[in-house]
XYZ file of C-alpha atoms in Angstrom:
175
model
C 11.108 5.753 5.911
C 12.184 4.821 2.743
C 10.175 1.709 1.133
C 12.819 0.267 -1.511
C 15.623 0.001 1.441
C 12.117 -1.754 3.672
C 11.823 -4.094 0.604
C 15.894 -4.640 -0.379
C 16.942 -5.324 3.634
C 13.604 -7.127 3.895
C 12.213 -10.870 3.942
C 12.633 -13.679 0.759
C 8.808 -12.143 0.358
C 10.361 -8.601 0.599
C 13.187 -8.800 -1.749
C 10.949 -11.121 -4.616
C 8.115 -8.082 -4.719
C 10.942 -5.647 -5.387
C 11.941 -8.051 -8.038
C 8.686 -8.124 -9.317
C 8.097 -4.112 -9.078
C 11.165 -4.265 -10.982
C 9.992 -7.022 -13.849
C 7.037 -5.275 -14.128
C 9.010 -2.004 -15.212
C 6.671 -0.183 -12.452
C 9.326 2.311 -11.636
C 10.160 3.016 -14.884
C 6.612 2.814 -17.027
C 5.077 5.305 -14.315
C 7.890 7.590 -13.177
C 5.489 10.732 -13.492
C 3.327 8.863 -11.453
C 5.230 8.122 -8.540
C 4.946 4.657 -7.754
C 5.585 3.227 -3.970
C 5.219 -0.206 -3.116
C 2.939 0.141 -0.167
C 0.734 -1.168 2.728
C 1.724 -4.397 4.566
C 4.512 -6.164 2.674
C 6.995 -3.532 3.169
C 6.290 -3.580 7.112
C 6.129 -7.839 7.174
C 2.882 -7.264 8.298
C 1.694 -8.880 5.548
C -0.665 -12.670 5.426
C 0.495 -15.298 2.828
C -2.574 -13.716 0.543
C -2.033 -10.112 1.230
C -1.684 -8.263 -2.252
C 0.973 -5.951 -3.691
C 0.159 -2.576 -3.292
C 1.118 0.269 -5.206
C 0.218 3.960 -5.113
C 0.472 6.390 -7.573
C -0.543 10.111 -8.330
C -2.349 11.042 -11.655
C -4.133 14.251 -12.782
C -5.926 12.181 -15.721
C -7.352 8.377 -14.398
C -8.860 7.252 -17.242
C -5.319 8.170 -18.944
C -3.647 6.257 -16.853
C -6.145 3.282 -16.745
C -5.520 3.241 -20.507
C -1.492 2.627 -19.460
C -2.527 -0.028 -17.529
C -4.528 -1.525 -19.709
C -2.003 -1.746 -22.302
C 0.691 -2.913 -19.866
C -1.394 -5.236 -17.592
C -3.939 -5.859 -19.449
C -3.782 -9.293 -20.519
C -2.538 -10.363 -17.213
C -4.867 -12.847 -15.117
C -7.610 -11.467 -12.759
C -7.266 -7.915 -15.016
C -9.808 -5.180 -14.180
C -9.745 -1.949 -13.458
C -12.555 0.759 -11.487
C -12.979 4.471 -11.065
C -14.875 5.171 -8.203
C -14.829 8.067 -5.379
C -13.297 7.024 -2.218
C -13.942 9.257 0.767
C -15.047 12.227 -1.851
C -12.193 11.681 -3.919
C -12.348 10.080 -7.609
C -9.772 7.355 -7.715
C -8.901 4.423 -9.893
C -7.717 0.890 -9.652
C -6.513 -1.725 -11.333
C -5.841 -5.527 -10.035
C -4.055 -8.300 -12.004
C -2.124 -11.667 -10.923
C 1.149 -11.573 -11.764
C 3.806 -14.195 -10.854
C 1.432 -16.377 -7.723
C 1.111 -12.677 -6.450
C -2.221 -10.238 -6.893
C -1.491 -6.711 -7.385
C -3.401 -3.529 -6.895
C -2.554 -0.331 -8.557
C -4.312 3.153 -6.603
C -4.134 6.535 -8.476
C -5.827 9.404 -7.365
C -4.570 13.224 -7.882
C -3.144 13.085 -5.092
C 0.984 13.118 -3.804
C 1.497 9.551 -2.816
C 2.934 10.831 0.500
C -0.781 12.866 1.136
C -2.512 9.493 0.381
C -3.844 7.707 2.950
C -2.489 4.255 2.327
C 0.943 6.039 2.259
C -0.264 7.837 5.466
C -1.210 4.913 7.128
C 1.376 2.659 6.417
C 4.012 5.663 7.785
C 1.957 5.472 10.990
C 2.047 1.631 11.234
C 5.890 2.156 10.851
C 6.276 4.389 13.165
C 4.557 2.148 15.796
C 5.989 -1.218 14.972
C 9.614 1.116 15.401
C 8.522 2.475 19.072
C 7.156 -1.185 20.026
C 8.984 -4.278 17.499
C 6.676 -6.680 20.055
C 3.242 -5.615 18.663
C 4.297 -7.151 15.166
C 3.462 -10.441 15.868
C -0.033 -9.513 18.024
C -0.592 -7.333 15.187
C -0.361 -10.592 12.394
C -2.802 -12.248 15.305
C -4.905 -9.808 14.606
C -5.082 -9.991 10.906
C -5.485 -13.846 10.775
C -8.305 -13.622 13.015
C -10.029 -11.236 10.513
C -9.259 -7.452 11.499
C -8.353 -5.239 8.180
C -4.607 -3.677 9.771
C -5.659 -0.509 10.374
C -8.223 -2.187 12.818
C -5.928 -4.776 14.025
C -3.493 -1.686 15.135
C -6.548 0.447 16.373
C -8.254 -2.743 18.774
C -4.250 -2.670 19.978
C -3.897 0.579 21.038
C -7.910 1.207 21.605
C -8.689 3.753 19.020
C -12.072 3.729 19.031
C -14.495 4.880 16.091
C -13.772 4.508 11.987
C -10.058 2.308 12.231
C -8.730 5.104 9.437
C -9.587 7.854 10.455
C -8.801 6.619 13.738
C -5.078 5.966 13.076
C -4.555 9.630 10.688
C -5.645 11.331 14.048
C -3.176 8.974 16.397
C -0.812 9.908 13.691
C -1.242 13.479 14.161
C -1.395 13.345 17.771
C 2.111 11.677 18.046
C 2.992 14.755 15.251
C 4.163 12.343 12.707
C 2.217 13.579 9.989
């Protein structure tokens, strides 16, 4: 799966985030970090509010929190968090930027081991096998699931919706 040719071949939506990535000199700024455009846009899964995600790897957060700072920082909405997610320190930072919020995840981590990345792949991988479930799946979301719940109440994964959908993953051996 390769996000950028998701995003280029995508939607109007699609196509203006890349633009955007690109404005914001994402690509370029973080190259050590490796930056994907993630979650829900780049699968059209997305809700007229959904955010821009993008994922990154870092061995020093508060480093790169200082990057964003500098970058983002005087964007509207700005703020950034460390915090541990599921034992592992991570760090965000959200902004507005262009009528669209944004969310940049770090954690030292390869984006491809992440979990968002992870679960997005999955999603993929099941819209591919089954195009129909897109638009049950969008249901879904408007009527309040997170996605990784909307896809596990589809295919009745039962238990935590994320870890629910790494082990369907791993089950179909995609990851």
């Amino acid at each position: 799966m390769n996000v950028m040719d998701l995003l280029r071949k995508g939607s109007e939506k699609q196509r203006h985030v890349l633009q955007l990535f690109h404005e914001l000199n994402i690509a370029a700024q973080f190259k050590e970090n490796h930056p994907v455009i993630c979650g829900t846009i780049p699968l059209g899964i997305d809700l007229e509010d959904s955010d821009v995600d993008v994922i990154m790897q870092t061995k020093d957060l508060s480093l790169l929190i200082k990057k964003w700072e500098c970058l983002y920082g005087d964007f509207s909405n700005f703020k950034t968090v460390e915090k541990y997610i599921r034992g592992r320190k991570i760090a965000k930072a959200n902004f507005r930027y262009a009528g669209l919020e944004w969310e940049l995840f770090a954690q030292n981590q390869p984006v491809t081991e992440q979990n968002a990345w992870l679960h997005m792949f999955i999603e993929y991988r099941i819209l591919r096998e089954d195009p129909s479930l897109k638009l049950i799946i969008l249901q879904k979301k408007k009527d309040g699931f997170s996605t990784e719940a909307a896809f596990c109440d589809q295919l009745e994964i039962e238990g935590d919706p994320y870890e629910g959908l790494l082990a369907y993953g791993k089950k179909k051996g995609w990851i």
